[in-house]
mmCIF file of C-alpha atoms in Angstrom:
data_model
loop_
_atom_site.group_PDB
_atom_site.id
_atom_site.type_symbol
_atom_site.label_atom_id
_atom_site.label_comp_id
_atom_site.label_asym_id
_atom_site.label_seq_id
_atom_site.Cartn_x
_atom_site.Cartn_y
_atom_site.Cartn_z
ATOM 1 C CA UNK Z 1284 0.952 18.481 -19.733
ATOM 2 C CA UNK Z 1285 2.267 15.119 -19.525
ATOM 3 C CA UNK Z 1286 3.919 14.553 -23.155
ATOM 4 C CA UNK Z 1287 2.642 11.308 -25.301
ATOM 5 C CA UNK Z 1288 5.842 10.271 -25.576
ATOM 6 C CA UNK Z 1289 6.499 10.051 -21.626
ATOM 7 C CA UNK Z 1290 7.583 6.353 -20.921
ATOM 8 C CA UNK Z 1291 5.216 6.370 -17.676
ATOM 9 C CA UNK Z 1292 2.648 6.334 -20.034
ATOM 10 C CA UNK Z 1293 4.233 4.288 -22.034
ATOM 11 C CA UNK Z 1294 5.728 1.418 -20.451
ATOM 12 C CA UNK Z 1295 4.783 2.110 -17.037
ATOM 13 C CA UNK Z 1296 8.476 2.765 -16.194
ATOM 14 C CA UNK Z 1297 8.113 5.231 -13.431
ATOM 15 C CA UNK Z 1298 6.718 4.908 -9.863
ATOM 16 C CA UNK Z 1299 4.559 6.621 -7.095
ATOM 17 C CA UNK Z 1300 3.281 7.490 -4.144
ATOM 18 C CA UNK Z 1301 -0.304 8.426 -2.327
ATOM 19 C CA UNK Z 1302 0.106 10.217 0.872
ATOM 20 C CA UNK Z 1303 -2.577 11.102 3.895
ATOM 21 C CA UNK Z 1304 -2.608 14.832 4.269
ATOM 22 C CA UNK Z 1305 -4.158 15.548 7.951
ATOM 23 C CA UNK Z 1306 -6.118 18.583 8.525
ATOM 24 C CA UNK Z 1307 -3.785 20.408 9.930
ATOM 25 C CA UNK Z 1308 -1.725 19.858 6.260
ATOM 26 C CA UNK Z 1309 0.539 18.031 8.086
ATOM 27 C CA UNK Z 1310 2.001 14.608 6.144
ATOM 28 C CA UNK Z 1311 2.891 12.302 9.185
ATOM 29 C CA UNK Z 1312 4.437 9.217 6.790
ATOM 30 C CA UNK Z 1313 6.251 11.739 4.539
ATOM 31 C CA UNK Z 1314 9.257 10.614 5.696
ATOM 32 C CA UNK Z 1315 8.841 6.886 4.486
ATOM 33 C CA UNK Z 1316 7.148 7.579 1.573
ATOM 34 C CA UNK Z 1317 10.229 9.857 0.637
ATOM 35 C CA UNK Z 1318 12.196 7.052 1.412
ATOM 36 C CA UNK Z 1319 10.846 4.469 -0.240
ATOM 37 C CA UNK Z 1320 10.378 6.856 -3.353
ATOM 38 C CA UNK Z 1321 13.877 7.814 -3.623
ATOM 39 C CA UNK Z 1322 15.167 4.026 -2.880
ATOM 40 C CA UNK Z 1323 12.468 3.242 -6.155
ATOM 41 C CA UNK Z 1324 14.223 5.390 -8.710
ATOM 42 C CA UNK Z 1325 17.618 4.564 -7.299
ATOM 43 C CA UNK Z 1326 16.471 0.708 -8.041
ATOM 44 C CA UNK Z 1327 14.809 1.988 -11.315
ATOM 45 C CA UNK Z 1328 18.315 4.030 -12.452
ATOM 46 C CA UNK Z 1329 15.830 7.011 -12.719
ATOM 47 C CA UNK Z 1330 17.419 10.588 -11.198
ATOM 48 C CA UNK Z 1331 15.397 11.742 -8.859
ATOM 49 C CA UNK Z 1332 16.595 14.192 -6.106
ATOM 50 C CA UNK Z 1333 15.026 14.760 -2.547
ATOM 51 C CA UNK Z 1334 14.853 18.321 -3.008
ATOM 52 C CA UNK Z 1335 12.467 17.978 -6.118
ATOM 53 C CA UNK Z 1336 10.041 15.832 -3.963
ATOM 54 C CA UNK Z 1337 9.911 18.450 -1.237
ATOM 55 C CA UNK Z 1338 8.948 20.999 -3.958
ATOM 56 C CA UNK Z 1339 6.456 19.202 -5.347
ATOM 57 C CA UNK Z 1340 4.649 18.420 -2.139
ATOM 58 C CA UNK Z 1341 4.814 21.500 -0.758
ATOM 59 C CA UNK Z 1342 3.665 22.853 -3.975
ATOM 60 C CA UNK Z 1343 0.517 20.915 -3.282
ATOM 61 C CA UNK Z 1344 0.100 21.637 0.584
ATOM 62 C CA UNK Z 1345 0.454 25.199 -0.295
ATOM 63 C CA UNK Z 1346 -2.524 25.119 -2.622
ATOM 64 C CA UNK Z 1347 -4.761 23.269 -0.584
ATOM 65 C CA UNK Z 1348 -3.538 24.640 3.050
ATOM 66 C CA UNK Z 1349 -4.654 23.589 6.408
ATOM 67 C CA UNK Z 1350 -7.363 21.057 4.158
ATOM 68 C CA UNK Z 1351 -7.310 16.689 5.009
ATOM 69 C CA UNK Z 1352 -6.986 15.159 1.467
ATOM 70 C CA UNK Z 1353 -5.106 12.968 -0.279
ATOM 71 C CA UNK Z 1354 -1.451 13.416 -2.351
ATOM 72 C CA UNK Z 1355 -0.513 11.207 -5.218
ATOM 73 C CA UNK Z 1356 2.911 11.834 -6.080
ATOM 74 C CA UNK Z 1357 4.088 10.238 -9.781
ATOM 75 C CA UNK Z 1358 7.694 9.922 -11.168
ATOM 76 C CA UNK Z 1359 8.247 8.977 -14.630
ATOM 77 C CA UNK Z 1360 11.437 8.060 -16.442
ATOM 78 C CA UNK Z 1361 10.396 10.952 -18.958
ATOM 79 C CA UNK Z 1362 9.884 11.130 -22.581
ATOM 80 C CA UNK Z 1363 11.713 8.795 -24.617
ATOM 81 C CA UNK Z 1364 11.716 7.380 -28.236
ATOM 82 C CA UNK Z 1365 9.997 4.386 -29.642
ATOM 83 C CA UNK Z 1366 11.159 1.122 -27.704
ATOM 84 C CA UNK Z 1367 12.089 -0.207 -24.806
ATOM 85 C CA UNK Z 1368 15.472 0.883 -24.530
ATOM 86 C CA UNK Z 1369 16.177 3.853 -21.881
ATOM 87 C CA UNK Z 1370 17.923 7.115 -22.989
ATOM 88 C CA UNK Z 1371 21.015 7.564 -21.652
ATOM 89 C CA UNK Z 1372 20.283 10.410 -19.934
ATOM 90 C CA UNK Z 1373 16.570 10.867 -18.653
ATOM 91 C CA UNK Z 1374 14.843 13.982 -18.026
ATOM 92 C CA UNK Z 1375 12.489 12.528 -14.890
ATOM 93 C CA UNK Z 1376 9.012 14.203 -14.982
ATOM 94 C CA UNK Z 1377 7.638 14.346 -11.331
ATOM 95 C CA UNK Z 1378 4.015 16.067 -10.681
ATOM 96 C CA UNK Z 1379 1.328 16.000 -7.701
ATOM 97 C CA UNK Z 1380 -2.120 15.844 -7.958
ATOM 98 C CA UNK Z 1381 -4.908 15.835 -5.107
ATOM 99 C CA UNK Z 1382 -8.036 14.221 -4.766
ATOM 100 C CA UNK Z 1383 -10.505 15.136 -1.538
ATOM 101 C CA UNK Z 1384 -9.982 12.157 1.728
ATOM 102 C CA UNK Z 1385 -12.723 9.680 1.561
ATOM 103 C CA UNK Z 1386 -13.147 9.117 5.043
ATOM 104 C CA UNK Z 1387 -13.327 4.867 5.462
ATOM 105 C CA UNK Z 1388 -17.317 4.038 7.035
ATOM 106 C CA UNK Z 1389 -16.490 4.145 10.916
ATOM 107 C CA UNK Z 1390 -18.447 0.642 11.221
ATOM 108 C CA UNK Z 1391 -15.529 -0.815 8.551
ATOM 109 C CA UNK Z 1392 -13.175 0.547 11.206
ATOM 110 C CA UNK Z 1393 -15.037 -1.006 13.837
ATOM 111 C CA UNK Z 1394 -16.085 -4.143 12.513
ATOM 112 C CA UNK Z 1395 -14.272 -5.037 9.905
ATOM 113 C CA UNK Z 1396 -15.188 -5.428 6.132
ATOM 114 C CA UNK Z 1397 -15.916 -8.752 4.016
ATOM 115 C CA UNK Z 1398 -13.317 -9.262 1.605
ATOM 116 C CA UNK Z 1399 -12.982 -11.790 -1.186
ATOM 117 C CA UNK Z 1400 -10.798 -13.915 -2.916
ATOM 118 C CA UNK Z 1401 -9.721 -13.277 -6.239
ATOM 119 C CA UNK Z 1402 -9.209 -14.931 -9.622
ATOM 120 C CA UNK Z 1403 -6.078 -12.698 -10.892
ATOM 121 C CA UNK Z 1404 -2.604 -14.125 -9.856
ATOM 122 C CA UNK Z 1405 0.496 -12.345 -8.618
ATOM 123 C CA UNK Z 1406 2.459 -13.196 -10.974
ATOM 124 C CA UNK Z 1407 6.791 -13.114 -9.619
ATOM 125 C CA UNK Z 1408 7.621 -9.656 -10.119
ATOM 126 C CA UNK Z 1409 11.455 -8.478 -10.200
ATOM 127 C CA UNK Z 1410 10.475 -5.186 -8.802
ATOM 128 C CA UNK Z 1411 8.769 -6.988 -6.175
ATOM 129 C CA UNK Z 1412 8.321 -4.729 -3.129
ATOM 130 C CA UNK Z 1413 8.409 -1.381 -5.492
ATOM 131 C CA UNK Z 1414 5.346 1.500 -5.635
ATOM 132 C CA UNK Z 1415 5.986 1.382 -9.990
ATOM 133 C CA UNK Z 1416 3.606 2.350 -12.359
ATOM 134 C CA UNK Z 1417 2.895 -1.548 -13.482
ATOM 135 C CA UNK Z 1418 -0.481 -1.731 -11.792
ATOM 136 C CA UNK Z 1419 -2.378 -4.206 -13.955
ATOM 137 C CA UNK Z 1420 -2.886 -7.344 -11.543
ATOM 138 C CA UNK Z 1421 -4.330 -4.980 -9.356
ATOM 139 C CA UNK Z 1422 -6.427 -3.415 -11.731
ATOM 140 C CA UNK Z 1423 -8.383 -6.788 -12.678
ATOM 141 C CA UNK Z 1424 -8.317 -7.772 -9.254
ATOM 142 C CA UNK Z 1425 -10.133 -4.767 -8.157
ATOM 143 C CA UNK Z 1426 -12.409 -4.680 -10.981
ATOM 144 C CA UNK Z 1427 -13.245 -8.363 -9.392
ATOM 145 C CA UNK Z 1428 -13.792 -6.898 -6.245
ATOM 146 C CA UNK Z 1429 -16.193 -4.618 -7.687
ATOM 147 C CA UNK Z 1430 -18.429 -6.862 -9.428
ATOM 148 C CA UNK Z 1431 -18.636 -8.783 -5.905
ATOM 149 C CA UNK Z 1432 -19.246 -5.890 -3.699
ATOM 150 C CA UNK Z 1433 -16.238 -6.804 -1.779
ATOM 151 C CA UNK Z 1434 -14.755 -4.020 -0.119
ATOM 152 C CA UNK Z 1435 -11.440 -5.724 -0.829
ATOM 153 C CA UNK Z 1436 -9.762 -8.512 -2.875
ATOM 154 C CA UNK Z 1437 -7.078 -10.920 -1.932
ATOM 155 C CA UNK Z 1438 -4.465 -11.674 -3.783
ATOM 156 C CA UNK Z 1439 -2.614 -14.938 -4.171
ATOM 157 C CA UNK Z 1440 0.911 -15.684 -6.272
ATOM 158 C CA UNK Z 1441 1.610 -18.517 -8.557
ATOM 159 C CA UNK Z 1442 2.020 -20.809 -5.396
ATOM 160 C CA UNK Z 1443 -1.435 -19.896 -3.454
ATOM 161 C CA UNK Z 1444 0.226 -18.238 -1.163
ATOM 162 C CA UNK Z 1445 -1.759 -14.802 0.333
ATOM 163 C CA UNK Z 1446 0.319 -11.856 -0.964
ATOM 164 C CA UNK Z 1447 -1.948 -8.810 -0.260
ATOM 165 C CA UNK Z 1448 -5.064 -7.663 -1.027
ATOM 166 C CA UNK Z 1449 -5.813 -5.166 -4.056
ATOM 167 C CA UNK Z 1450 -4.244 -1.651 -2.345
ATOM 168 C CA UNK Z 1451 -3.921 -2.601 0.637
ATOM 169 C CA UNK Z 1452 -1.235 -4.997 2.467
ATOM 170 C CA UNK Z 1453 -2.501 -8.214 5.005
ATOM 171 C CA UNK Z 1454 -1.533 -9.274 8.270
ATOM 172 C CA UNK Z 1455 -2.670 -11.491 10.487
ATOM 173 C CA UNK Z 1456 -2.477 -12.175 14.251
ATOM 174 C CA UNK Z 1457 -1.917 -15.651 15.958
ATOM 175 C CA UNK Z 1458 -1.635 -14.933 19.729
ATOM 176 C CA UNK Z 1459 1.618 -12.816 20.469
ATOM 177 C CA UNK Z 1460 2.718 -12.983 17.025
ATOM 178 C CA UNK Z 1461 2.085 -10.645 14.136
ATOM 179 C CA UNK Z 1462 2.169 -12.144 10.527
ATOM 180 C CA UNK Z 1463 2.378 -10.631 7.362
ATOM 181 C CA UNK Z 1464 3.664 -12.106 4.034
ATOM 182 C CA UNK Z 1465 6.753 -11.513 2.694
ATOM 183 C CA UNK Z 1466 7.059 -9.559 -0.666
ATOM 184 C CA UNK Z 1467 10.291 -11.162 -1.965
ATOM 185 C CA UNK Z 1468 8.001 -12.372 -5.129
ATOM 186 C CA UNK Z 1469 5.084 -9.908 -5.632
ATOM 187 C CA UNK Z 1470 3.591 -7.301 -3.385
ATOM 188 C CA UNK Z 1471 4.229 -3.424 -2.627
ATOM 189 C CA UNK Z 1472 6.094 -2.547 0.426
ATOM 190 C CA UNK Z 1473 3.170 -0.653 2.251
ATOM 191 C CA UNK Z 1474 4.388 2.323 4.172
ATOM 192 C CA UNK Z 1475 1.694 1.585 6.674
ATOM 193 C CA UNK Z 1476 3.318 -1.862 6.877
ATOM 194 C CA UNK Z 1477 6.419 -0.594 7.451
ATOM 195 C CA UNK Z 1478 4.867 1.596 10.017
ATOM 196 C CA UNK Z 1479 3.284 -1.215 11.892
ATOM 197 C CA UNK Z 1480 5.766 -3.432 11.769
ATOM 198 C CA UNK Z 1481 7.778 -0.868 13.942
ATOM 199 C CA UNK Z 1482 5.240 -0.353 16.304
ATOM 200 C CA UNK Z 1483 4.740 -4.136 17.262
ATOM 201 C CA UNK Z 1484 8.531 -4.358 17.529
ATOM 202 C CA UNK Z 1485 8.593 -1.846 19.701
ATOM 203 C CA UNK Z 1486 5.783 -3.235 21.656
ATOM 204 C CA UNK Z 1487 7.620 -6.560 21.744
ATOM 205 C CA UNK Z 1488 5.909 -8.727 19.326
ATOM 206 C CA UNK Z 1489 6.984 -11.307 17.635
ATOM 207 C CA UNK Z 1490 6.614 -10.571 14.082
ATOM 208 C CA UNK Z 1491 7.073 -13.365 11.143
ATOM 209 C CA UNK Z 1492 7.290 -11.601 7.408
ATOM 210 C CA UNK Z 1493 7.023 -15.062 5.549
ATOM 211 C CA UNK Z 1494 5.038 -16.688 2.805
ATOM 212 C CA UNK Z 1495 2.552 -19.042 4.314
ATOM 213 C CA UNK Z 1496 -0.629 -20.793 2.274
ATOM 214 C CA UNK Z 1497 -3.536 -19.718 2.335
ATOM 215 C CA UNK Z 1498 -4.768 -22.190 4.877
ATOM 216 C CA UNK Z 1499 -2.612 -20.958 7.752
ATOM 217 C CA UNK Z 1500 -5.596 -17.856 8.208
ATOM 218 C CA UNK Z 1501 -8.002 -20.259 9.257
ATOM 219 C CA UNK Z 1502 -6.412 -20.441 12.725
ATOM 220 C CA UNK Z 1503 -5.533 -16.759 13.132
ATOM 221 C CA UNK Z 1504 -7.104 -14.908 15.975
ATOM 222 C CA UNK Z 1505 -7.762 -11.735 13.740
ATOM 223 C CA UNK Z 1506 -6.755 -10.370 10.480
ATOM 224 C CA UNK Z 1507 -6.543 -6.594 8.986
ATOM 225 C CA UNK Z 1508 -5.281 -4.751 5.952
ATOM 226 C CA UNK Z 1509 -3.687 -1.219 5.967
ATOM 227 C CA UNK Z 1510 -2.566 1.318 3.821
ATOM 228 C CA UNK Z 1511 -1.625 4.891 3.839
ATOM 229 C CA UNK Z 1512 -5.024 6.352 3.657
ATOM 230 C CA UNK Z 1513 -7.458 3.664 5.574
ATOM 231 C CA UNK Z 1514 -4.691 3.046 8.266
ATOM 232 C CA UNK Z 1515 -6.006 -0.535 9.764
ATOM 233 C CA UNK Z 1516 -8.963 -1.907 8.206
ATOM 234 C CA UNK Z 1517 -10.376 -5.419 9.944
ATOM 235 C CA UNK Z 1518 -11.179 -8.385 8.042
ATOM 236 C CA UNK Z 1519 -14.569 -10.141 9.791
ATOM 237 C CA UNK Z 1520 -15.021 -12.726 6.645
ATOM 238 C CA UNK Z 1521 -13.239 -14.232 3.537
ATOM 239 C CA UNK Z 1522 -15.528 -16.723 1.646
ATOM 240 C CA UNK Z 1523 -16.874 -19.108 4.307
ATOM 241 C CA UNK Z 1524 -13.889 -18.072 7.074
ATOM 242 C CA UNK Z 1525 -14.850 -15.539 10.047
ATOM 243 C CA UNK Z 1526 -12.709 -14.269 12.341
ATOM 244 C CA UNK Z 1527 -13.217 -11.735 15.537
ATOM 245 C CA UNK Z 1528 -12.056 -8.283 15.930
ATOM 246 C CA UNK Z 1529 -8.934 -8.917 17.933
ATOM 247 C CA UNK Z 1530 -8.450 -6.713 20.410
ATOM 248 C CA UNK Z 1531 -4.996 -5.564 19.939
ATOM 249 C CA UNK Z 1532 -6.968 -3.529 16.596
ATOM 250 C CA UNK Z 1533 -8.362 -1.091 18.365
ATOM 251 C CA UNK Z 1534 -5.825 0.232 20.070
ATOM 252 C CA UNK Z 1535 -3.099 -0.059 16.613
ATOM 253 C CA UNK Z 1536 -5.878 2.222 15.092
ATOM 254 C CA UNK Z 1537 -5.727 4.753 18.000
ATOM 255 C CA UNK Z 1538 -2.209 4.985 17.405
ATOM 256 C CA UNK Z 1539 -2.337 6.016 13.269
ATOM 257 C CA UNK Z 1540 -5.476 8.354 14.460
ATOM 258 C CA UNK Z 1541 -3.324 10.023 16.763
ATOM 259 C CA UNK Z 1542 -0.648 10.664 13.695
ATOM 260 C CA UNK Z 1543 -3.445 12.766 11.975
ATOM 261 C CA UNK Z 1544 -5.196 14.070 15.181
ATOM 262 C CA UNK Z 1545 -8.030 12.669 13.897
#
C-alpha cells in the first residue's frame, strides 16, 4: 500500500519505467531501461540499488510466466513530511505492476497513423531527458489527442521546435540521414531511441540529434515515433503535411520484432 505521505504522490519526486515483456517472458530492453533507471535516481540523489530492480521484475515475470504484457516499474523518493525539503535519509519505495500488451493495429504498423499538433508547450525542464514522475504536459497533451482522435500528439517547446510526441519520441528521415531532436530542454530519453539510434550507427547512418523548427519536416522523406511497447510507429499525416512510408521502416520494425520473436 503506497503510504499518503509518499513524495511520488506527492511531488512527483520519483521516476519510472514501462517495459515490453515478450511471450516467451523474456525483457529484451531490460538492460537500458535498468540503466537509464539507475542513472535517474543517481541524478535524483534517490538510493536505489540494481539488485532491488532485478527483484522486483522478476517478482513480476514470475507471476505472470511465459505471458507478453507490459511492466511498469515506479521508484519513489518515499514517504516524507510536509514540504518540499528531502529527508536526509530516504527510504525509496520501488513496486511493479502489469497491465495485459495491447497489440498496436497492424495497418498503424504498416501505414502509419495521423497524428496532430498540440496546444500544450514543453516547457524547459531541468530533468530534461529523465523517465520522473512529473507527467503533466503530457497528460493535457494527450487528453488533446483524445478529443481529436489523433492516435498521437506532437509536442513543441517554448521555441516551436518539435520535441516529441505525447509517449512516444520522433524522428525523421532526410535521405541517408536520421534526425531526431535533441532533449537538452524537454523530452524523455526513449529507450527505443536509444535503441535505434545504435542500430543506424551501426548501419552507417548519419544521425543528427538537434533541435530543428518545425518546418524542417516538410522536406523529410518519412517520419516515425517509437517507444518501448509500439517499437516504430509511421507518421503518414500531421495537419495538412503527408509523407510516404519510407522504406528503410519496414525493415527497422523487423529488427525490434525479431527482439520479441514476434
Amino acid at each position: 500500500m503506497l503510504s499518503r505521505s509518499d513524495r511520488g504522490l506527492a511531488y512527483g519526486d520519483g521516476l519510472f519505467e514501462t517495459l515490453r515483456v515478450g511471450a516467451d517472458g523474456r525483457v529484451p530492453l531490460w538492460p537500458r531501461h535498468r540503466a537509464r533507471m539507475l542513472a535517474g535516481a543517481r541524478r535524483l540523489a534517490i538510493p536505489l540499488a540494481a539488485q532491488g530492480l532485478e527483484r522486483t521484475l522478476a517478482a513480476q515475470l514470475r507471476d505472470h510466466d511465459a505471458e507478453a504484457g507490459v511492466v511498469k516499474l515506479v521508484l519513489t523518493r518515499g514517504s516524507g513530511g510536509r514540504g518540499y525539503l528531502p529527508p536526509e535519509q530516504p527510504e525509496p519505495t520501488l513496486f511493479g505492476q502489469w497491465f495485459p500488451l495491447t497489440e498496436e493495429p497492424c495497418d498503424h504498423l504498416r501505414h502509419g497513423v495521423e497524428i496532430g499538433l498540440c496546444d500544450t508547450v514543453l516547457p524547459d525542464d531541468p530533468f530534461a531527458g529523465l523517465k520522473h514522475l512529473n507527467r503533466l504536459p503530457q497528460v493535457a497533451a494527450r487528453a488533446e489527442a483524445g478529443r481529436h482522435g489523433w492516435r498521437e500528439g506532437l509536442l513543441l517547446d517554448r521555441h516551436r521546435c518539435p520535441v516529441e510526441a505525447t509517449s512516444m519520441n520522433l524522428f525523421a528521415v532526410f535521405g541517408n540521414l536520421l534526425w531526431t531532436p535533441s532533449l537538452e530542454r524537454a523530452g524523455v530519453a526513449g529507450v527505443a531511441r536509444d535503441w535505434l539510434l545504435d542500430i543506424a550507427r551501426d548501419q552507417g547512418w548519419q544521425v543528427q540529434v538537434r533541435a530543428r523548427p518545425l518546418s524542417h519536416l516538410r522536406r523529410a522523406d518519412g517520419i516515425f515515433l517509437t517507444n518501448s511497447i509500439v517499437g516504430l510507429l509511421p507518421v503518414r499525416k500531421l495537419a495538412q503535411w503527408a509523407w510516404p512510408m519510407n522504406p528503410h521502416v519496414p525493415r527497422w520494425q523487423q529488427l525490434w520484432r525479431a527482439q520479441f520473436n514476434d
